[in-house]
Structure formats: C-alpha cells, structure tokens
Coordinates of C-alpha atoms in Angstrom, one line a residue:
X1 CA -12.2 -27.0 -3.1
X2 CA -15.6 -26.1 -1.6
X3 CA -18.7 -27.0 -3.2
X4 CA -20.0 -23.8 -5.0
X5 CA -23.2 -22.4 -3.6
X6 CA -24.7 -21.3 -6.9
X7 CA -24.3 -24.6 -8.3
X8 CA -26.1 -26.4 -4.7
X9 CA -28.7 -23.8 -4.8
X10 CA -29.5 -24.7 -9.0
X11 CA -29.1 -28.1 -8.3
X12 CA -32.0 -28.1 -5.6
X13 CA -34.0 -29.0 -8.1
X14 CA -37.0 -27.3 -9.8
X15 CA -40.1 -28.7 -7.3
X16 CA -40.9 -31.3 -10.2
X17 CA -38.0 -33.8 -9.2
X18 CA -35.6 -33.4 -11.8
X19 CA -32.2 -34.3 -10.9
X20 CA -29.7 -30.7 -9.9
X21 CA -27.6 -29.3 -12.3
X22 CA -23.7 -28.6 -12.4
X23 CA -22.7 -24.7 -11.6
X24 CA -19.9 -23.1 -12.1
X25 CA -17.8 -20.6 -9.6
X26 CA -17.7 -17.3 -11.1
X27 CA -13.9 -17.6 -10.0
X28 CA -13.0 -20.7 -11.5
X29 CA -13.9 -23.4 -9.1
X30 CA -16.6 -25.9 -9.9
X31 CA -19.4 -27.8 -8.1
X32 CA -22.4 -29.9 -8.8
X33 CA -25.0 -30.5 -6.7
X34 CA -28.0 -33.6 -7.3
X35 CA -31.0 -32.1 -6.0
X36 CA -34.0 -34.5 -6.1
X37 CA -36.4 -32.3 -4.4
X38 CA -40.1 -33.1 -5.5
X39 CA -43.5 -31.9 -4.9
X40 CA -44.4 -30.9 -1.4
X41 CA -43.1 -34.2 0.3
X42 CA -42.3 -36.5 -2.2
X43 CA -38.3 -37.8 -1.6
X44 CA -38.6 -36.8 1.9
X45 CA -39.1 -33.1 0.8
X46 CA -35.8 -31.8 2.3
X47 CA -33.8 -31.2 -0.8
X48 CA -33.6 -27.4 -1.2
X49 CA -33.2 -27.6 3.2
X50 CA -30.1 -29.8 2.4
X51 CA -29.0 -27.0 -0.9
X52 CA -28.9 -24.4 1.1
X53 CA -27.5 -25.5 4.3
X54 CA -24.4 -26.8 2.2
X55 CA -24.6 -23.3 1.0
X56 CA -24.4 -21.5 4.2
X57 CA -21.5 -23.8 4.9
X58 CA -19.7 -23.2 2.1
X59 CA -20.2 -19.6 2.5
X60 CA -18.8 -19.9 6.0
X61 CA -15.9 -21.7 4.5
X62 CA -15.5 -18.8 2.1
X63 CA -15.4 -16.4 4.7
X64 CA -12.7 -18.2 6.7
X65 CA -10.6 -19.1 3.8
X66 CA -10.9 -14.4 3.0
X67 CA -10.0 -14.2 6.4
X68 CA -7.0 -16.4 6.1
X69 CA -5.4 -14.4 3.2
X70 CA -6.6 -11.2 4.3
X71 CA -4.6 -12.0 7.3
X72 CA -1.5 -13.1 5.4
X73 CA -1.9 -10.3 2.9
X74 CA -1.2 -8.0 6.1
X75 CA 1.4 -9.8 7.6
X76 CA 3.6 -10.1 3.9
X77 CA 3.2 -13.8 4.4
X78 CA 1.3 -13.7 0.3
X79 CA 2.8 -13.3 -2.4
X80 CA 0.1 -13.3 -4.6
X81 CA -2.6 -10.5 -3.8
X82 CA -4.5 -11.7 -6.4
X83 CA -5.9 -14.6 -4.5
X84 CA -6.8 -12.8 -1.3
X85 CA -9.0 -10.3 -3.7
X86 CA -10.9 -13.2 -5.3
X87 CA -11.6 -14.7 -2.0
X88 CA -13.1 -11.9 -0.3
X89 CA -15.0 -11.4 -3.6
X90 CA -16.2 -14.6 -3.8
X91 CA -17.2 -14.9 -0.1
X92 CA -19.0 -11.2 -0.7
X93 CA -21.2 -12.5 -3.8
X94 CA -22.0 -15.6 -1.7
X95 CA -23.0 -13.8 1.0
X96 CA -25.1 -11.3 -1.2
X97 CA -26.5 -14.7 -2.9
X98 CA -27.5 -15.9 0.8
X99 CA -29.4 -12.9 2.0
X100 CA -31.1 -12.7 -1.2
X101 CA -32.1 -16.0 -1.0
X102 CA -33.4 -15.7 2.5
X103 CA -35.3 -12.5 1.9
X104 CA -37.0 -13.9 -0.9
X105 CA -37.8 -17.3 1.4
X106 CA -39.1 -14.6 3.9
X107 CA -41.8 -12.6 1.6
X108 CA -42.6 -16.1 0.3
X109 CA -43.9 -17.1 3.8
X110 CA -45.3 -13.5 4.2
X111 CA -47.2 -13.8 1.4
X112 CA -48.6 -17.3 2.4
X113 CA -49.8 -16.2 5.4
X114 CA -51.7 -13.8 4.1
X115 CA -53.6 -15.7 1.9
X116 CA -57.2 -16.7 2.8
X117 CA -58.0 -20.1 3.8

C-alpha cells in the first residue's frame, strides 16, 4: 500500500524539529511519515521538500491504481465496484489536498515578496 499523503504531509514536521506523526487514510489504509524538518536549515532543511514530493508520488500512484479499476470496471473484469469508487475518491481528495497545498505555498511566497526589506 502506498504511503498516505496526509499522513507525509503531518509528519513534515512542525518547523521546530519534532519528529512526524502517523496519519491515517480516510479509506482505510495507513502511513506514517518521520519528518525532522527544523528551523530554516537546521537537518539539512529539506524535510517538508521530501513530504511532499512522496506526496505527489503517491498521488500519482493513486491516480494510476483509479485508472486501473476504472478500466476493469468498464471492461467487466471487477467484481467489486466498490473499490474502483474508493480509488477514484481517494485519488480526487489527494489531488484536492495537493493543489491546496501548492496554492497556499504560492501566496506564502507572494506574500514574502512583498514584504519590505
């Protein structure tokens, strides 16, 4: 199972260095991720870089995986609907959860640069 993307994106840690915490899918599947990202540079600084790239990989591993049972659900090849409607849900969410995550890295920077020096 895939590491979940809430759980890597919690466990980037909270810019004071404390270790990640454990999430939980919202469908059931688990993942914990041990973010030790401190204050600007400390441990290397590339903690929440390394949270949310595995997230953007698991969310491209979500996406397949919808794909996949979308496909079969088409074909008659699953007998279980069920699972092919959790998937694409899950690999929606995640991909909500991404943008959102993205936007709000975006205004940060925005903001920033328009601060005064």
């Amino acid at each position: 199972m895939a590491l979940d993307p809430i759980g890597a994106i919690q466990g980037a840690g909270n810019g004071l260095g404390v270790q990640g915490v454990s999430g939980t899918g919202y469908a059931g599947g688990t993942g914990k991720a041990t973010g030790t990202a401190g204050i600007a540079g400390a441990a290397g600084g590339n903690g929440f870089a390394t949270a949310l790239t595995g997230a953007v990989d698991d969310l491209q591993s979500l996406q397949s995986t919808s794909n996949q049972l979308a496909v079969s659900a088409v074909t008659g090849n699953l007998d279980d609907i069920h699972k092919a409607t959790i998937a694409a849900t899950r690999a929606q969410i995640t991909m909500e959860l991404v943008a959102t995550v993205r936007n709000k890295g975006v205004d940060a920077f925005n903001e920033i640069m328009r601060m005064q020096a």
